[in-house]
Coordinates of C-alpha atoms and ligand atoms in Angstrom, one line a residue:
X15 CA -5.3 2.9 -65.4
X16 CA -4.0 0.2 -63.0
X17 CA -5.9 -2.8 -61.9
X18 CA -5.6 -4.6 -59.3
X19 CA -6.3 -8.3 -58.7
X20 CA -9.1 -8.7 -56.0
X21 CA -9.4 -12.6 -56.5
X22 CA -7.5 -15.2 -58.2
X23 CA -10.9 -15.2 -60.5
X24 CA -11.5 -11.1 -60.2
X25 CA -8.1 -9.8 -61.6
X26 CA -7.6 -6.8 -63.8
X27 CA -9.9 -4.8 -62.0
X28 CA -9.3 -0.8 -62.5
X29 CA -8.6 0.5 -59.3
X30 CA -11.1 3.3 -59.9
X31 CA -14.7 2.4 -60.1
X32 CA -17.5 4.4 -61.2
X33 CA -20.1 4.5 -58.1
X34 CA -23.7 5.2 -59.1
X35 CA -25.4 6.5 -55.8
X36 CA -26.0 9.9 -57.7
X37 CA -27.7 8.9 -60.7
X38 CA -31.0 9.2 -59.8
X39 CA -31.6 12.3 -61.6
X40 CA -29.5 11.4 -64.4
X41 CA -31.0 11.1 -68.1
X42 CA -29.8 8.0 -69.7
X43 CA -28.0 9.9 -72.5
X44 CA -26.2 11.4 -69.1
X45 CA -25.7 8.0 -67.5
X46 CA -24.6 7.0 -71.0
X47 CA -21.8 9.6 -71.4
X48 CA -20.3 8.8 -67.7
X49 CA -20.1 5.2 -68.7
X50 CA -18.3 6.0 -72.0
X51 CA -16.2 8.3 -70.3
X52 CA -15.3 5.8 -67.6
X53 CA -14.3 3.2 -70.1
X54 CA -12.4 5.5 -72.2
X55 CA -10.3 5.8 -69.1
X56 CA -10.1 2.0 -68.6
X57 CA -12.6 2.0 -65.8
X58 CA -14.4 -1.4 -66.0
X59 CA -15.5 -1.7 -62.3
X60 CA -18.8 -0.3 -61.2
X61 CA -20.6 0.1 -57.7
X62 CA -24.2 0.4 -56.9
X63 CA -26.8 -0.2 -54.0
X64 CA -30.2 -1.3 -54.2
X65 CA -31.2 1.5 -52.1
X66 CA -29.7 4.4 -54.3
X67 CA -32.7 6.6 -55.1
X68 CA -34.7 3.8 -54.1
X69 CA -33.6 1.8 -57.2
X70 CA -33.9 4.4 -59.8
X71 CA -30.3 4.6 -60.1
X72 CA -30.0 1.0 -61.1
X73 CA -32.9 1.4 -63.7
X74 CA -30.6 4.3 -65.4
X75 CA -28.1 2.3 -65.4
X76 CA -29.5 -0.7 -67.1
X77 CA -31.3 1.7 -69.5
X78 CA -28.0 3.1 -70.4
X79 CA -26.1 0.2 -70.3
X80 CA -28.2 -1.3 -73.2
X81 CA -28.5 2.0 -75.1
X82 CA -24.6 2.4 -75.2
X83 CA -24.1 -1.3 -76.3
X84 CA -21.9 -2.0 -73.7
X85 CA -20.6 -5.8 -72.8
X86 CA -21.2 -7.6 -69.6
X87 CA -17.9 -9.3 -70.3
X88 CA -16.1 -5.8 -70.3
X89 CA -17.1 -4.6 -66.9
X90 CA -17.3 -5.9 -63.6
X91 CA -20.5 -5.4 -61.6
X92 CA -21.1 -4.7 -57.7
X93 CA -24.2 -3.9 -55.8
X94 CA -25.1 -3.7 -52.3
X95 CA -28.0 -5.3 -49.8
X96 CA -29.2 -5.4 -46.8
X97 CA -30.3 -1.7 -45.9
X98 CA -34.1 -1.3 -45.5
X99 CA -34.2 2.6 -45.3
X100 CA -35.4 4.1 -42.1
X101 CA -36.5 0.4 -41.1
X102 CA -34.0 -1.8 -40.5
X103 CA -30.6 -4.1 -41.6
X104 CA -31.7 -7.1 -43.1
X105 CA -29.4 -9.8 -43.9
X106 CA -32.0 -12.4 -43.5
X107 CA -31.9 -15.4 -46.3
X108 CA -35.2 -14.1 -48.0
X109 CA -33.9 -10.5 -48.1
X110 CA -31.1 -11.1 -49.7
X111 CA -32.2 -13.7 -52.1
X112 CA -35.1 -11.3 -53.1
X113 CA -32.8 -8.1 -53.1
X114 CA -30.8 -9.7 -55.8
X115 CA -33.2 -10.8 -57.9
X116 CA -34.6 -7.2 -58.0
X117 CA -31.4 -5.5 -58.6
X118 CA -30.8 -7.9 -61.5
X119 CA -34.1 -6.9 -63.0
X120 CA -33.3 -3.4 -62.6
X121 CA -29.8 -3.4 -64.3
X122 CA -30.8 -5.6 -66.9
X123 CA -28.1 -8.1 -66.4
X124 CA -27.7 -11.9 -65.2
X125 CA -25.6 -12.0 -62.7
X126 CA -23.4 -9.6 -60.5
X127 CA -19.8 -10.0 -60.0
X128 CA -19.6 -8.8 -56.6
X129 CA -22.4 -8.5 -53.9
X130 CA -21.7 -6.7 -51.0
X131 CA -23.2 -6.5 -47.7
X132 CA -24.0 -2.7 -47.0
X133 CA -23.8 -1.9 -43.4
X134 CA -23.4 -4.3 -40.8
X135 CA -26.8 -6.2 -39.1
X136 CA -26.5 -6.7 -35.3
X137 CA -28.8 -9.6 -36.1
X138 CA -27.1 -11.2 -38.6
X139 CA -27.4 -15.0 -38.4
X140 CA -24.4 -17.0 -39.9
X141 CA -26.4 -19.8 -41.0
X142 CA -29.1 -18.0 -42.6
X143 CA -26.3 -15.5 -44.8
X144 CA -24.3 -18.8 -45.5
X145 CA -27.2 -20.4 -47.0
X146 CA -28.4 -17.5 -48.8
X147 CA -24.7 -16.9 -50.4
X148 CA -24.5 -20.8 -51.2
X149 CA -27.6 -20.6 -53.5
X150 CA -26.7 -17.3 -55.1
X151 CA -23.1 -18.8 -56.4
X152 CA -25.3 -22.4 -57.1
X153 CA -27.7 -20.3 -59.3
X154 CA -25.1 -18.1 -61.0
X155 CA -26.3 -14.8 -60.0
X156 CA -23.7 -13.7 -57.7
X157 CA -20.0 -14.7 -58.4
X158 CA -18.3 -13.3 -55.3
X159 CA -18.7 -11.5 -51.6
X160 CA -17.9 -8.6 -49.8
X161 CA -18.6 -6.2 -47.0
X162 CA -19.0 -2.7 -46.5
X163 CA -18.6 -0.3 -43.3
X164 CA -17.8 -3.5 -41.4
X165 CA -15.0 -3.6 -38.7
X166 CA -12.8 -6.3 -38.3
X167 CA -14.4 -8.3 -35.5
X168 CA -17.6 -8.2 -37.5
X169 CA -15.3 -9.4 -40.4
X170 CA -13.9 -12.5 -38.5
X171 CA -17.4 -13.3 -37.1
X172 CA -19.2 -13.3 -40.8
X173 CA -16.1 -15.1 -42.4
X174 CA -16.1 -17.9 -40.0
X175 CA -19.4 -19.2 -41.2
X176 CA -19.2 -18.3 -44.8
X177 CA -17.6 -21.0 -47.5
X178 CA -16.7 -17.7 -49.5
X179 CA -13.9 -15.6 -48.9
X180 CA -15.1 -12.2 -48.3
X181 CA -13.0 -10.1 -50.8
X182 CA -13.7 -6.6 -50.5
X183 CA -14.7 -4.1 -47.4
X184 CA -16.1 -0.6 -48.7
X185 CA -15.1 2.3 -46.2
X186 CA -15.4 5.7 -46.0
X187 CA -11.5 7.2 -46.9
X188 CA -10.6 10.4 -48.2
X189 CA -8.4 13.2 -47.1
X190 CA -11.3 14.9 -45.4
X191 CA -11.9 11.7 -43.5
X192 CA -9.4 9.9 -41.8
X193 CA -10.1 8.1 -38.9
X194 CA -9.2 4.8 -39.9
X195 CA -5.2 5.9 -40.0
X196 CA -5.7 9.2 -37.4
X197 CA -6.1 6.5 -34.3
X198 CA -2.9 4.5 -35.5
X199 CA -0.9 7.6 -35.8
X200 CA -2.1 8.6 -32.1
X201 CA -1.5 5.6 -30.5
X202 CA -1.2 5.3 -26.6
X203 CA -2.3 9.3 -26.7
X204 CA -5.1 10.4 -24.5
X205 CA -6.6 12.5 -27.2
X206 CA -9.6 12.5 -29.1
X207 CA -7.8 11.1 -32.6
X208 CA -6.3 8.0 -30.5
X209 CA -9.7 6.4 -30.2
X210 CA -10.0 3.2 -32.3
X211 CA -13.5 3.2 -33.4
X212 CA -13.3 0.7 -35.9
X213 CA -11.1 -2.2 -34.6
X214 CA -7.8 -1.5 -36.5
X215 CA -10.3 -2.5 -39.7
X216 CA -7.9 -1.3 -42.2
X217 CA -4.6 -3.4 -41.1
X218 CA -7.3 -6.4 -40.5
X219 CA -8.0 -5.8 -44.3
X220 CA -4.3 -5.5 -45.4
X221 CA -3.3 -8.8 -43.2
X222 CA -6.1 -10.5 -44.9
X223 CA -6.1 -9.2 -48.6
X224 CA -9.4 -7.5 -48.7
X225 CA -9.2 -4.9 -51.2
X226 CA -10.2 -1.5 -49.5
X227 CA -12.9 0.3 -51.1
X228 CA -12.8 4.4 -50.7
X229 CA -16.0 5.4 -50.8
X230 CA -16.7 9.5 -51.0
X231 CA -13.2 10.1 -52.0
X232 CA -13.8 13.9 -52.4
X233 CA -16.2 14.4 -49.6
X234 CA -16.1 15.9 -46.2
X235 CA -19.2 14.2 -45.0
X236 CA -21.6 11.8 -46.4
X237 CA -23.8 15.1 -48.0
X238 CA -21.6 18.3 -47.0
X239 CA -20.3 18.3 -50.6
X240 CA -16.8 18.1 -52.2
X241 CA -13.7 19.7 -50.5
X242 CA -12.0 20.1 -54.0
X243 CA -12.3 23.9 -54.7
X244 CA -14.2 24.5 -51.4
X245 CA -13.2 27.7 -49.1
X246 CA -13.8 25.6 -45.9
X247 CA -10.6 23.6 -47.0
X248 CA -8.4 26.5 -48.1
X249 CA -4.9 25.0 -46.7
X250 CA -5.8 21.7 -48.2
X251 CA -6.6 23.3 -51.6
X252 CA -3.3 25.4 -51.6
X253 CA -1.4 21.9 -51.5
X254 CA -3.8 20.1 -53.9
X255 CA -3.1 23.0 -56.4
X256 CA 0.6 22.9 -55.7
X257 CA 0.5 19.3 -56.6
X258 CA -1.6 19.4 -59.2
X259 CA 0.9 22.0 -60.8
X260 CA 3.9 19.6 -59.8
X261 CA 2.2 16.6 -62.1
X262 CA 0.9 18.7 -64.4
X263 CA -3.0 17.4 -63.3
X264 CA -6.0 18.6 -61.4
X265 CA -6.7 18.5 -57.6
X266 CA -9.2 15.2 -58.2
X267 CA -6.4 13.3 -59.3
X268 CA -4.2 14.2 -56.8
X269 CA -6.8 13.4 -54.2
X270 CA -7.3 10.2 -55.7
X271 CA -3.5 9.4 -55.8
X272 CA -3.4 10.3 -51.6
X273 CA -5.6 7.1 -50.9
X274 CA -3.7 4.9 -53.6
X275 CA -0.7 5.8 -52.1
X276 CA -1.2 4.1 -48.6
X277 CA -0.2 0.3 -48.8
X278 CA -3.2 -1.4 -48.7
X279 CA -5.1 -2.9 -51.8
X280 CA -7.4 -0.2 -52.9
X281 CA -10.1 1.0 -55.1
X282 CA -11.3 4.4 -55.4
X283 CA -15.2 4.9 -55.9
X284 CA -15.5 7.9 -57.8
X285 CA -19.0 9.1 -57.1
X286 CA -19.0 12.2 -59.9
X287 CA -21.4 12.0 -63.0
X288 CA -19.3 14.5 -64.6
X289 CA -17.6 12.9 -67.6
X290 CA -14.9 15.8 -67.3
X291 CA -14.2 14.8 -63.3
X292 CA -14.0 11.2 -64.2
X293 CA -11.4 11.8 -67.0
X294 CA -9.8 14.1 -64.5
X295 CA -9.8 11.9 -61.3
X296 CA -8.1 9.0 -64.0
X297 CA -5.5 10.5 -64.0
X298 CA -4.4 9.7 -60.7
X299 CA -2.7 6.7 -62.1
X300 CA -0.1 9.0 -63.8
X301 CA 2.1 9.8 -61.0
X302 CA 2.9 8.6 -57.4
X303 CA 3.1 11.1 -54.7
X304 CA 6.2 11.2 -52.4
X305 CA 5.9 10.3 -48.9
X306 CA 6.4 14.0 -47.7
X307 CA 3.8 14.8 -50.3
X308 CA 1.5 12.6 -48.8
X309 CA 2.0 13.5 -45.3
X310 CA 2.0 17.3 -46.3
X311 CA -1.6 16.9 -47.6
X312 CA -2.5 14.9 -44.7
X313 CA -1.5 18.0 -42.4
X314 CA -3.1 20.7 -45.0
X315 CA -6.1 18.8 -44.5
X316 CA -6.5 19.9 -40.7
X317 CA -4.9 16.7 -39.2
X318 CA -2.0 16.5 -37.1
X319 CA 1.1 14.5 -36.1
X320 CA 1.8 14.0 -32.2
Ligands
NAP7 N1 -20.7 1.9 -48.7 C1 -21.6 3.1 -48.4 O1 -21.9 3.1 -47.1 C2 -21.4 3.9 -49.1 C3 -21.9 5.4 -49.0 C4 -21.7 6.6 -49.6 C5 -21.2 6.1 -51.1 N2 -20.7 5.3 -51.7 C6 -20.3 4.8 -52.8 O2 -19.6 5.8 -53.3 C7 -19.4 6.1 -53.9 C8 -18.8 7.6 -54.4 O3 -19.4 8.1 -53.5 P1 -19.7 10.0 -53.4 O4 -20.4 10.3 -54.5 O5 -19.9 10.5 -52.2 O6 -18.1 10.5 -53.9 P2 -17.2 11.5 -54.3 O7 -16.7 11.2 -55.6 O8 -16.6 11.9 -53.2 O9 -18.3 12.7 -54.4 C9 -19.1 13.1 -55.7 C10 -19.9 14.3 -55.7 O10 -18.8 15.6 -55.7 C11 -18.6 16.0 -56.5 N3 -17.4 16.2 -57.2 C12 -16.3 15.5 -57.1 N4 -15.5 16.5 -58.0 C13 -15.5 17.8 -58.1 C14 -15.1 18.7 -58.6 N5 -14.0 18.8 -58.9 N6 -15.9 20.0 -58.7 C15 -16.7 20.4 -57.9 N7 -17.4 19.1 -57.6 C16 -16.5 17.9 -57.7 C17 -19.5 15.3 -57.6 O11 -20.2 16.4 -58.5 P3 -20.3 15.9 -60.2 O12 -21.1 15.0 -60.1 O13 -20.6 17.3 -61.2 O14 -18.7 15.9 -60.5 C18 -20.6 14.8 -56.8 O15 -21.6 15.9 -56.1 C19 -20.9 6.3 -54.4 O16 -21.4 6.3 -56.0 C20 -21.2 4.8 -54.0 O17 -21.2 4.1 -55.1 C21 -20.8 3.9 -50.7

């Protein structure tokens, strides 16, 4: 495993994280097995959100964490708040404070290492967020803050109203979802790939030392399914397979290594619930793709170079 420094106090954080979005239907035994597999690989970071399966994922985590006798100090635990499903995004002070209390209770823990605002709320009031964050720091319930799916302008705006530095931005990024780099490759062209939809967010995170957490690293869309072994991604799977053979590893590891080859500070958020897939993915840290291999994978995924 390799480790990143998210902030001076948040160091030695694994560059792979275990995401629990798909844990709603797991038994406690299955969830415990996933935690054990992750820990054996050196993964020490967990990502959640209060909305996952209406809170069930966090309950399953809490029970598995207790059952497996895991030590709180051995893990960095992050959750996300601010979405009221099918109704609104809500960064009001009371919603943030109440959400954290609910999360801590469900996960059976006393504090979150990181609290992340899940999706930008156009109605966000900087004073309210600042007050909520200051209260959460003062009462020890949250140690650090970040954002998810924020563009550069939104981060700048929010940061201008806070006493704490935002340390992560969680964004969708994978071989099959590359908008954040496509537009840079197509700068000054009038094709569709050249449209900057996110205000140079990746470059902003690099420049300002925000760790980028790649969500859905093996998915095409949010719910379309994985591109690994998917016949709709035939060319990509051929190249993934070639490189898996070359590095004596597997396709998940190559796909994760592709993300980590980019020079930003990354964490890859694994959504697999399967211990073998966790162990396979963790092999991504055993090798480094060459520059040409990185481009070969990008092209095989169906993207083009001008
Ligand atoms: N910030 C946001 O807006 C946002 C949005 C979505 C997700 N997230 C976070 O990102 C995490 C990861 O998202 P994700 O679950 O979409 O990520 P993912 O790791 O790309 O996808 C996991 C899914 O792919 C399957 N899979 C992986 N490798 C496979 C293989 N070799 N063969 C067959 N199936 C395979 C898994 O099945 P198995 O379980 O059987 O392995 C699982 O269903 C979430 O848990 C959550 O923490 C954040």
